[in-house]
PDB file of C-alpha atoms in Angstrom:
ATOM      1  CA  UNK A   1      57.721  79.770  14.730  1.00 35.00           C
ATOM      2  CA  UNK A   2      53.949  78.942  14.777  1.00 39.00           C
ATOM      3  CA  UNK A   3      52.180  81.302  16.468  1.00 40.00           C
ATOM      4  CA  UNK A   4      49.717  79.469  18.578  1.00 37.00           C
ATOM      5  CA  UNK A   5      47.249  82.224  19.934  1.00 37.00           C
ATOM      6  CA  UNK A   6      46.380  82.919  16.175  1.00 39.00           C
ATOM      7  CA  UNK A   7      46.078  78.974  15.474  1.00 43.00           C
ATOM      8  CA  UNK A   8      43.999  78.385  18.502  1.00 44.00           C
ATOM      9  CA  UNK A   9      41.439  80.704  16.924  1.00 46.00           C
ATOM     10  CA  UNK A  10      41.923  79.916  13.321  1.00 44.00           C
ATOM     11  CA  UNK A  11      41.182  76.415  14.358  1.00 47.00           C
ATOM     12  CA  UNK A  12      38.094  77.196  17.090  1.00 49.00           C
ATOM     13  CA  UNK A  13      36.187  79.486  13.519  1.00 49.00           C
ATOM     14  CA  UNK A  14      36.955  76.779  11.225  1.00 44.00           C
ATOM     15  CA  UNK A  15      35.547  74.171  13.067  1.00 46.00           C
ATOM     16  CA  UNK A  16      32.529  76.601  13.589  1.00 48.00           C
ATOM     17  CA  UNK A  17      32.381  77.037  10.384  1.00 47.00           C
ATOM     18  CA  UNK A  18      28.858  75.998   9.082  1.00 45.00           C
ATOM     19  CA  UNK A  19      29.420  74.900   5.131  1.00 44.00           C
ATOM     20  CA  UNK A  20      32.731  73.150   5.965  1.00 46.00           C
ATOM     21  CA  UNK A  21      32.649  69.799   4.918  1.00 48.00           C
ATOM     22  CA  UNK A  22      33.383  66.453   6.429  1.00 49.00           C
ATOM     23  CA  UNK A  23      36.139  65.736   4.653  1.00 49.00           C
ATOM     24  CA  UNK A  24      37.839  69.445   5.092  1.00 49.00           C
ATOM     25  CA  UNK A  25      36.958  69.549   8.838  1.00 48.00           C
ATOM     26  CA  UNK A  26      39.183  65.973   9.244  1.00 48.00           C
ATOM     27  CA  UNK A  27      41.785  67.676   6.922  1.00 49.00           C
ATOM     28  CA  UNK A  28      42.073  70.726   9.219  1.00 45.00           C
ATOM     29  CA  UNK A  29      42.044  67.692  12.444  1.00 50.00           C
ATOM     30  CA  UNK A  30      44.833  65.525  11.059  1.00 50.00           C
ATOM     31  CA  UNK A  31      47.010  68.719   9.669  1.00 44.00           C
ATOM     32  CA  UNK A  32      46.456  69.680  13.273  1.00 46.00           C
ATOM     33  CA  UNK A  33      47.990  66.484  14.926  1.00 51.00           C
ATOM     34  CA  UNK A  34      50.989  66.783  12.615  1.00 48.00           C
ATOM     35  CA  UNK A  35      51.938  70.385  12.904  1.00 43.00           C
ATOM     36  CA  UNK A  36      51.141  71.183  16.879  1.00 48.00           C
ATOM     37  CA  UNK A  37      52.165  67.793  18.532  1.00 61.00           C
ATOM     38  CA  UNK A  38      52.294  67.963  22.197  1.00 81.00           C
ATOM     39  CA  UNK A  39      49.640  70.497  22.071  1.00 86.00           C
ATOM     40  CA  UNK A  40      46.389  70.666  24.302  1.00 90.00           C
ATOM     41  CA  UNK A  41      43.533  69.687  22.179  1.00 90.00           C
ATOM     42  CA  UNK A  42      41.421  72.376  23.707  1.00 90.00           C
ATOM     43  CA  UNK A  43      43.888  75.647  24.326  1.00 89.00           C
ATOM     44  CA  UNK A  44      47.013  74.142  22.229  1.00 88.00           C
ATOM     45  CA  UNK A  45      49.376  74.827  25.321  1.00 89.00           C
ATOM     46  CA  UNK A  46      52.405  72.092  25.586  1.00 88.00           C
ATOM     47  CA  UNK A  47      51.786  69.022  27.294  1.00 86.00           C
ATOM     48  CA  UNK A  48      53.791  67.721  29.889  1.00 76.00           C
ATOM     49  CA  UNK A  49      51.565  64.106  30.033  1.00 72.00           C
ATOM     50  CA  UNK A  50      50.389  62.083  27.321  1.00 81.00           C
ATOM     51  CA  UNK A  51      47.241  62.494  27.254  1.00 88.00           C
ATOM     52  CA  UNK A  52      45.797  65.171  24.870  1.00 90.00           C
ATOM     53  CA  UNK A  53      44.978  67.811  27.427  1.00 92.00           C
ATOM     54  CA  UNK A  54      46.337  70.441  29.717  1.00 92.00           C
ATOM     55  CA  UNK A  55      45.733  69.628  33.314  1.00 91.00           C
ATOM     56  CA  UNK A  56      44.059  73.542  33.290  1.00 93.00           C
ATOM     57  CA  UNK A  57      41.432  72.789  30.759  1.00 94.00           C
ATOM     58  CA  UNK A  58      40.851  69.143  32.037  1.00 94.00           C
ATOM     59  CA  UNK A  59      39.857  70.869  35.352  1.00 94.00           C
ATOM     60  CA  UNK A  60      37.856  73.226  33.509  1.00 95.00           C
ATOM     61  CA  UNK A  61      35.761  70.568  31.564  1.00 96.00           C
ATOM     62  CA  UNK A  62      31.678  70.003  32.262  1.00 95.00           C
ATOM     63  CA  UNK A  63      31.873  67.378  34.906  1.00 95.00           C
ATOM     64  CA  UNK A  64      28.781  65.988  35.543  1.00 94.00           C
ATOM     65  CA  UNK A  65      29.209  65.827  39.326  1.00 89.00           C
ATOM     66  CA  UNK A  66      26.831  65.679  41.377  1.00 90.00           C
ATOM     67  CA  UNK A  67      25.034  63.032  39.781  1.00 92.00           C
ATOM     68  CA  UNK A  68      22.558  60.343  40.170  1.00 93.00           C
ATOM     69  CA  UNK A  69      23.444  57.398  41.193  1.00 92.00           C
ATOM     70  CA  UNK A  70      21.037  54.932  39.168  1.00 96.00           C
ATOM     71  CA  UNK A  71      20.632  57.416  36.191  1.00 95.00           C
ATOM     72  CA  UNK A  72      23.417  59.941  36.098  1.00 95.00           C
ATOM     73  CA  UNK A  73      21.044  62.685  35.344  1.00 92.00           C
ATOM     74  CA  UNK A  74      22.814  65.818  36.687  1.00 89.00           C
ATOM     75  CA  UNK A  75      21.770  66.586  40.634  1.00 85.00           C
ATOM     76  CA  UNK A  76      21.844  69.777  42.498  1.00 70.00           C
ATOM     77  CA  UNK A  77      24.072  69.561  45.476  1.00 68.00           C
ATOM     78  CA  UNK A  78      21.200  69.229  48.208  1.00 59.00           C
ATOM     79  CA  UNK A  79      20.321  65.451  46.560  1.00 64.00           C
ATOM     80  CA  UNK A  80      24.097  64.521  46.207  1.00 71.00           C
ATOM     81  CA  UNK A  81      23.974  61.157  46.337  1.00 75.00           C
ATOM     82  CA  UNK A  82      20.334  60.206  46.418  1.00 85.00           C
ATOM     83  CA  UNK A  83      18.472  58.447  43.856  1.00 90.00           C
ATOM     84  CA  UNK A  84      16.253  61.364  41.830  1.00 89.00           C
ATOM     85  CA  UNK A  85      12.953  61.806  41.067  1.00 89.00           C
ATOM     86  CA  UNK A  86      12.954  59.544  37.828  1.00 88.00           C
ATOM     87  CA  UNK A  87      14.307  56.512  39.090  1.00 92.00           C
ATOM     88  CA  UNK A  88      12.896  56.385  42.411  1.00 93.00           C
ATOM     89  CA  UNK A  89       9.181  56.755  40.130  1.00 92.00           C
ATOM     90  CA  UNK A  90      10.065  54.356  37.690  1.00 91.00           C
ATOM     91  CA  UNK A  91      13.535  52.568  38.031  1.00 94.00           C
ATOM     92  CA  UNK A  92      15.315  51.373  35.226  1.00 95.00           C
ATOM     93  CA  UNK A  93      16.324  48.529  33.312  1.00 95.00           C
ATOM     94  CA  UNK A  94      19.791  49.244  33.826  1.00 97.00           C
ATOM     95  CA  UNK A  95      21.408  48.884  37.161  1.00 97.00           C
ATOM     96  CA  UNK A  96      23.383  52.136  37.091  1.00 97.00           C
ATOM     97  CA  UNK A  97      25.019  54.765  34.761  1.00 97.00           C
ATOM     98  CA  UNK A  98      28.457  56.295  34.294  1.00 97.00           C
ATOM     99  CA  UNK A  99      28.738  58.925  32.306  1.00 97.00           C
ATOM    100  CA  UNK A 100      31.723  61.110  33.591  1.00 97.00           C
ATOM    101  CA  UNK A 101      30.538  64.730  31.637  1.00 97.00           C
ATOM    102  CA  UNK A 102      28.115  66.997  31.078  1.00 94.00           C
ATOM    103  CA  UNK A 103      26.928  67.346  26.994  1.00 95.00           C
ATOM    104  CA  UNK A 104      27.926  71.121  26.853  1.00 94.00           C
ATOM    105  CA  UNK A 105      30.636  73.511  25.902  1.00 92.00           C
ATOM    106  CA  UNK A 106      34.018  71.731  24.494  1.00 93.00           C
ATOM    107  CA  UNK A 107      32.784  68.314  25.094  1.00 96.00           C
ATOM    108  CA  UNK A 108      29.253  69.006  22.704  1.00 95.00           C
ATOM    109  CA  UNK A 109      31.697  70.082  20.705  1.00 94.00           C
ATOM    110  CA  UNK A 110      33.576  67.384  20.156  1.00 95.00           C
ATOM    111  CA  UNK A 111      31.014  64.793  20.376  1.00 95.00           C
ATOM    112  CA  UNK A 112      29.228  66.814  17.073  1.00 93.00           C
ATOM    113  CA  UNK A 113      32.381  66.603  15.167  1.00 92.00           C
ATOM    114  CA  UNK A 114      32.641  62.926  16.038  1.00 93.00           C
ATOM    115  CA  UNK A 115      28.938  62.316  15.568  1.00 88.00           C
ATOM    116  CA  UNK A 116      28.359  64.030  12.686  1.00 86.00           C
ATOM    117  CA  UNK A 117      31.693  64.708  10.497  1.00 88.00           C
ATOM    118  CA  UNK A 118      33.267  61.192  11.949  1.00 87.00           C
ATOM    119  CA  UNK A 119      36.362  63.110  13.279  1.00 90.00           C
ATOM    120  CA  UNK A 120      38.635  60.432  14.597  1.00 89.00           C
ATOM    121  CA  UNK A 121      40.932  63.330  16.436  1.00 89.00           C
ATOM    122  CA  UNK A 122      37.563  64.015  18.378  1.00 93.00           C
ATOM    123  CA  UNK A 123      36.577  60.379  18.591  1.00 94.00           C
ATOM    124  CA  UNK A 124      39.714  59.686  20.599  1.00 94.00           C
ATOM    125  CA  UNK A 125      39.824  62.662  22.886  1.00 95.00           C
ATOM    126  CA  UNK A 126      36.020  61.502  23.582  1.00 96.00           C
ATOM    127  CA  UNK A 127      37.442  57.712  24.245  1.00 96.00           C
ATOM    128  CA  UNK A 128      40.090  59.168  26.591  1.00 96.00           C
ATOM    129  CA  UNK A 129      38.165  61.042  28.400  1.00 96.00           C
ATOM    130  CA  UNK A 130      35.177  58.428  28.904  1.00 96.00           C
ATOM    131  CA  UNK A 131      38.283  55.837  30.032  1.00 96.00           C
ATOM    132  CA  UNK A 132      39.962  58.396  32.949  1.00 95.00           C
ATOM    133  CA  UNK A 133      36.248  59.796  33.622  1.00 95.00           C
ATOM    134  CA  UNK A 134      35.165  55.604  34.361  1.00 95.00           C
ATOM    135  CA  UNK A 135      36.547  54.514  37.535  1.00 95.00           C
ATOM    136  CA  UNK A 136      39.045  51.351  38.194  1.00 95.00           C
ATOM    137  CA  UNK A 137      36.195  49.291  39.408  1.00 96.00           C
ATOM    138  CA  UNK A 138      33.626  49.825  36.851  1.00 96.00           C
ATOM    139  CA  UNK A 139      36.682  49.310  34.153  1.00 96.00           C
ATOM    140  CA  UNK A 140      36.861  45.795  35.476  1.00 96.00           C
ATOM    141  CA  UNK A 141      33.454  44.977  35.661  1.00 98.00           C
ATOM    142  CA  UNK A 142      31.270  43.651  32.189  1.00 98.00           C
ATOM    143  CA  UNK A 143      32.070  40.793  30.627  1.00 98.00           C
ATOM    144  CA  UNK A 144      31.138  42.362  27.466  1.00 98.00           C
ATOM    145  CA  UNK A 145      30.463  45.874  25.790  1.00 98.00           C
ATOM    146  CA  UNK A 146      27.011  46.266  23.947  1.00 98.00           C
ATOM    147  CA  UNK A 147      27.329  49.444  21.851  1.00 97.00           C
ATOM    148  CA  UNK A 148      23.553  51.126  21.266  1.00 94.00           C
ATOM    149  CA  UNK A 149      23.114  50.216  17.507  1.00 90.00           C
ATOM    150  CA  UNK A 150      21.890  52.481  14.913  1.00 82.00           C
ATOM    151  CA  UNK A 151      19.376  51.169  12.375  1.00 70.00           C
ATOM    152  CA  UNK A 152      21.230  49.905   8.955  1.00 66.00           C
ATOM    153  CA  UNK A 153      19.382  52.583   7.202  1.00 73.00           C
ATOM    154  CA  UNK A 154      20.591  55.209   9.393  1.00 69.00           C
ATOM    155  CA  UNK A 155      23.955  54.204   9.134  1.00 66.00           C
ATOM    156  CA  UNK A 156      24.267  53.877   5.631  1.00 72.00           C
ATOM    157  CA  UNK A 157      23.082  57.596   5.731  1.00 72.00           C
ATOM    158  CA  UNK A 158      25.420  58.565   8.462  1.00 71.00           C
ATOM    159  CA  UNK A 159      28.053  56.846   7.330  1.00 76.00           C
ATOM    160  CA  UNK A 160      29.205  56.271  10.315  1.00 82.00           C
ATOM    161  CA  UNK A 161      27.857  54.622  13.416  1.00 90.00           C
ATOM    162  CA  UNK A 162      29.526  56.213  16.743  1.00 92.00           C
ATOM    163  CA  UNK A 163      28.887  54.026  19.563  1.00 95.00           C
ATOM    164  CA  UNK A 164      30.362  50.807  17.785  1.00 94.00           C
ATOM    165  CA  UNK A 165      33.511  52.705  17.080  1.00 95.00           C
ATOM    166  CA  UNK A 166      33.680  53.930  20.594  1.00 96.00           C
ATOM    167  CA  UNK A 167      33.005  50.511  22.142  1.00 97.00           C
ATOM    168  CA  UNK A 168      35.451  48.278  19.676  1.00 96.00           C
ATOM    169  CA  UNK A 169      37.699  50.920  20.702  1.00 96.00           C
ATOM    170  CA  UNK A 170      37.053  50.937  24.513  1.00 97.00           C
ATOM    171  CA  UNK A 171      36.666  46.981  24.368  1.00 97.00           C
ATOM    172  CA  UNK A 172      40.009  46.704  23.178  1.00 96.00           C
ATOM    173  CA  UNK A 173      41.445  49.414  25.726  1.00 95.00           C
ATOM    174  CA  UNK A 174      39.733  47.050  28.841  1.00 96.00           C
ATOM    175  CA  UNK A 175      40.274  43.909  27.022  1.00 97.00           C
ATOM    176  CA  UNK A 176      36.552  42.714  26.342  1.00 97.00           C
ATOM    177  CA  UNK A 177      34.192  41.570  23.830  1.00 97.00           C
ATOM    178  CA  UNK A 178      31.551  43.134  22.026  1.00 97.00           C
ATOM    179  CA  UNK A 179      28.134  41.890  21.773  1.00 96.00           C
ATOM    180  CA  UNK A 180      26.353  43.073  19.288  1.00 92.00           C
ATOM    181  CA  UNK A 181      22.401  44.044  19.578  1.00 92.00           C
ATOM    182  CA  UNK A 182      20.121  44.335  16.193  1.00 86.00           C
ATOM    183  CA  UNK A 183      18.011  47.912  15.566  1.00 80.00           C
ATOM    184  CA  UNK A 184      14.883  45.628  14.888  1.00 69.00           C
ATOM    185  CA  UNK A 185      12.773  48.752  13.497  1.00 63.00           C
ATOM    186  CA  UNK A 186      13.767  52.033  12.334  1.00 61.00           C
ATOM    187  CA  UNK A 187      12.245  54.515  15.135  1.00 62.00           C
ATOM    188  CA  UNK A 188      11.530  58.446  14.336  1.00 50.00           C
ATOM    189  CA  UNK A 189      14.418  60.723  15.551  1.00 58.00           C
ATOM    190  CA  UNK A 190      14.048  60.808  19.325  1.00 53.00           C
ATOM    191  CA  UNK A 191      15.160  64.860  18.893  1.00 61.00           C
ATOM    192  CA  UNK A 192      11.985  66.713  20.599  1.00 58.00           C
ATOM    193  CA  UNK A 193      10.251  63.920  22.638  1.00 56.00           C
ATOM    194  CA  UNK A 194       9.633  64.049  26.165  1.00 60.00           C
ATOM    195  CA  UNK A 195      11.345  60.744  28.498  1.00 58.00           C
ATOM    196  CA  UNK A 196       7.771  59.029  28.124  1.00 60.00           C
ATOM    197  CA  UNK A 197       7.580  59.696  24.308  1.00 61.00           C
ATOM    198  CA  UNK A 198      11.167  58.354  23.703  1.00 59.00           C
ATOM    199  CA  UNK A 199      10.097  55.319  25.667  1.00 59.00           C
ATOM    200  CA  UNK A 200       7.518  54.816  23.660  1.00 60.00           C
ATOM    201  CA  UNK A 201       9.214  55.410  20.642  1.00 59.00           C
ATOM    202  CA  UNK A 202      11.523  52.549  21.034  1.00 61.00           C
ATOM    203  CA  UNK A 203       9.766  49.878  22.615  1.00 63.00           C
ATOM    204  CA  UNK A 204      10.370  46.962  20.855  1.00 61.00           C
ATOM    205  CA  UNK A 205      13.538  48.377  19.167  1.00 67.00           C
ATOM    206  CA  UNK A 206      16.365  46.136  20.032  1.00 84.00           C
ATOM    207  CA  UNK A 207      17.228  42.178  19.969  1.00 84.00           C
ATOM    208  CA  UNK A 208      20.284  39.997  20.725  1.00 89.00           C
ATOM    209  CA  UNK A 209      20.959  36.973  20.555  1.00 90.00           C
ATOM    210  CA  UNK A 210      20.457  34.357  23.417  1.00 92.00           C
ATOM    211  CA  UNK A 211      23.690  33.471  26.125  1.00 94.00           C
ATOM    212  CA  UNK A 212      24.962  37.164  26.442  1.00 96.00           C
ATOM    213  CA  UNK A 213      27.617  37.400  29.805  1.00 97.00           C
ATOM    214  CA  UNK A 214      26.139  37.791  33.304  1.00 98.00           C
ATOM    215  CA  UNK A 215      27.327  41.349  33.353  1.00 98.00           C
ATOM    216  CA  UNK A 216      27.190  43.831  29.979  1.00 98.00           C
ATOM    217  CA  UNK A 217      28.131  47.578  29.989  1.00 98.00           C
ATOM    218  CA  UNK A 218      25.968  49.302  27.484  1.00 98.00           C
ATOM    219  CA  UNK A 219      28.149  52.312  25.293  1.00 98.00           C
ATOM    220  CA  UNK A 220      27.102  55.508  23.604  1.00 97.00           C
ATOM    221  CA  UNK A 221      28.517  58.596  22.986  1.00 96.00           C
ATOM    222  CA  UNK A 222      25.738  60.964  24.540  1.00 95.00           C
ATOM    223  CA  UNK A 223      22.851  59.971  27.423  1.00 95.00           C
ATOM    224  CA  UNK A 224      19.844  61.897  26.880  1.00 91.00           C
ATOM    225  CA  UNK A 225      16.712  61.020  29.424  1.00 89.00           C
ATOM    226  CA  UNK A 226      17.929  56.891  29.324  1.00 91.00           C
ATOM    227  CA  UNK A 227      15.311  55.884  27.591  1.00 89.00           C
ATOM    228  CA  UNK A 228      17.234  54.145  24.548  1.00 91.00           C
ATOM    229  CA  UNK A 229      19.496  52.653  27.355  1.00 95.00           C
ATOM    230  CA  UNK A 230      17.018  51.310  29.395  1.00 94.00           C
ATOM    231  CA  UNK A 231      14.780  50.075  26.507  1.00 91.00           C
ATOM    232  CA  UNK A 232      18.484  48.501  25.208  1.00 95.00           C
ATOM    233  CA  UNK A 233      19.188  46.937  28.705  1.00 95.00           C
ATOM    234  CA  UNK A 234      15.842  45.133  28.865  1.00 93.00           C
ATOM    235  CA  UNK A 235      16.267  43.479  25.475  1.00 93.00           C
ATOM    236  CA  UNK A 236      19.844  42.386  27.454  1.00 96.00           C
ATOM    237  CA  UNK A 237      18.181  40.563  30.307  1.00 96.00           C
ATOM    238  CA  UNK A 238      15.832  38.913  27.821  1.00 92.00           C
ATOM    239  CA  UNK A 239      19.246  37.475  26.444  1.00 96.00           C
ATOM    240  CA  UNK A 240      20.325  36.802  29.484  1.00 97.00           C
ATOM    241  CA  UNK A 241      22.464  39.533  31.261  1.00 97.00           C
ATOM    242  CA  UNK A 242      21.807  39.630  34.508  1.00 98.00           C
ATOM    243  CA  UNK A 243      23.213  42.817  35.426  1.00 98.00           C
ATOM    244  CA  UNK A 244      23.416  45.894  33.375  1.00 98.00           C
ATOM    245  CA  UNK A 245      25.308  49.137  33.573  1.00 98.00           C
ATOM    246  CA  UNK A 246      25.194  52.205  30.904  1.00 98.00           C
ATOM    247  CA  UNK A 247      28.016  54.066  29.905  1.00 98.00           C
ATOM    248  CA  UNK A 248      28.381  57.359  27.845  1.00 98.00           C
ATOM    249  CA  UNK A 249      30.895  60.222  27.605  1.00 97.00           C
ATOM    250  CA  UNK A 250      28.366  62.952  28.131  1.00 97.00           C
ATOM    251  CA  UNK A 251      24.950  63.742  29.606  1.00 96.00           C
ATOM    252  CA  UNK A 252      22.400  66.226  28.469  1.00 92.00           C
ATOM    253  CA  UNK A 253      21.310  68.182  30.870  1.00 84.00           C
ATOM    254  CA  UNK A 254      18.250  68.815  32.508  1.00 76.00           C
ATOM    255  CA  UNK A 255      16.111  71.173  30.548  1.00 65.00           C
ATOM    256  CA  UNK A 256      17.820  70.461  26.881  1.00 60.00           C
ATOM    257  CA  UNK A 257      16.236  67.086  25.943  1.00 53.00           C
TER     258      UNK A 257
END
């Protein structure tokens, strides 16, 4: 008989584990899915649903409620439902933002192992979660998904580029199309830069193609200030959108940028 409490933590210090490598890490994910099916993702208690989490630890996860309404930058409870600071300053490009969690805790987690050692296991806990966290309407709504696109040189170090996999992924879940958007310069890390540096950093990033859909849904994994999506969703009104919405699975919040 497995003995789950002693797996749970096995599997919580090996994906801590520093020096692990890619390549181990999605060994340990996959061995995972084969030995403990049925099993929470997060606590490895039996599911009675399908999707990969107990209905205890779904509660439990960073919610990013109250939010913004424009922005999705997390609110305190007094401005629930108001536009904040940022957006009634300077609005932007993008018409408004879903992005059902908060970047912290399990879900940082997650998104890191996805981001960084390409962890499909994580990559489709993350899509689930961004699909139940989006609601019916906004599932409905684009014409098209524009994933935020990493420079070629970055991806080539990478090795993996996030948001397209989430998007192809996602486009195929709502039944839409990708459009794809062009990195036209490689930008500095935006890691450390304040929301008027970032803006700065990546003016002039991004170009499509002319005759994108009325309505596009931009998708990343993480939403930082909005800078890159607001910089990508005026590049998408120069192709033609004429309404834009953002979408990510988490958002960093305020005070960690």
């Amino acid at each position: 008989m497995v003995n789950f409490m002693y797996m749970s933590r096995l599997t919580d210090s090996l994906r801590r584990a520093p020096a692990m490598s890619t390549l181990v890490r999605n060994k340990v994910d996959g061995w995972l899915a084969q030995a403990l099916p049925g099993r929470c993702v997060f606590c490895l208690a039996a599911l009675p649903s399908e999707h990969p989490w107990c209905e205890a630890c779904f509660t439990e996860l960073p919610w990013n409620l109250p939010a913004c309404p424009v922005c999705a930058e997390p609110q305190p409870g007094a401005a629930r439902g108001r536009r904040c600071g940022h957006c009634l300053r300077r609005p932007p490009a993008f018409d408004r933002a879903w992005v059902p969690l908060y970047y912290d805790a399990e879900v940082a987690s997650l998104v890191q192992r996805f981001k960084f050692d390409a962890s499909p296991r994580a990559g489709r806990v993350l899509l689930e979660l961004m699909v139940v966290g989006l609601p019916p309407a906004a599932r409905s709504w684009p014409e098209a998904l524009v994933p935020v696109p990493l420079h070629p040189r970055r991806a080539r170090e990478r090795g993996f580029d996030q948001a397209r996999w989430l998007a192809a992924r996602l486009g195929r879940e709502l039944g839409r199309p990708l459009a794809r958007a062009q990195r036209e310069r490689d930008t500095r890390t935006q890691r450390g830069l304040d929301r008027g540096e970032r803006r700065r950093n990546l003016r002039g990033a991004f170009g499509l193609p002319a005759g994108l859909p009325r309505r596009v849904a931009l998708v990343d994994d993480v939403m930082t200030t909005g800078a890159t999506f607001d910089t990508l969703a005026m590049a998408c009104r120069q192709a033609g959108a004429e309404e834009v919405q953002a979408w990510a699975v988490a958002r960093t919040p305020p005070g960690r940028h």
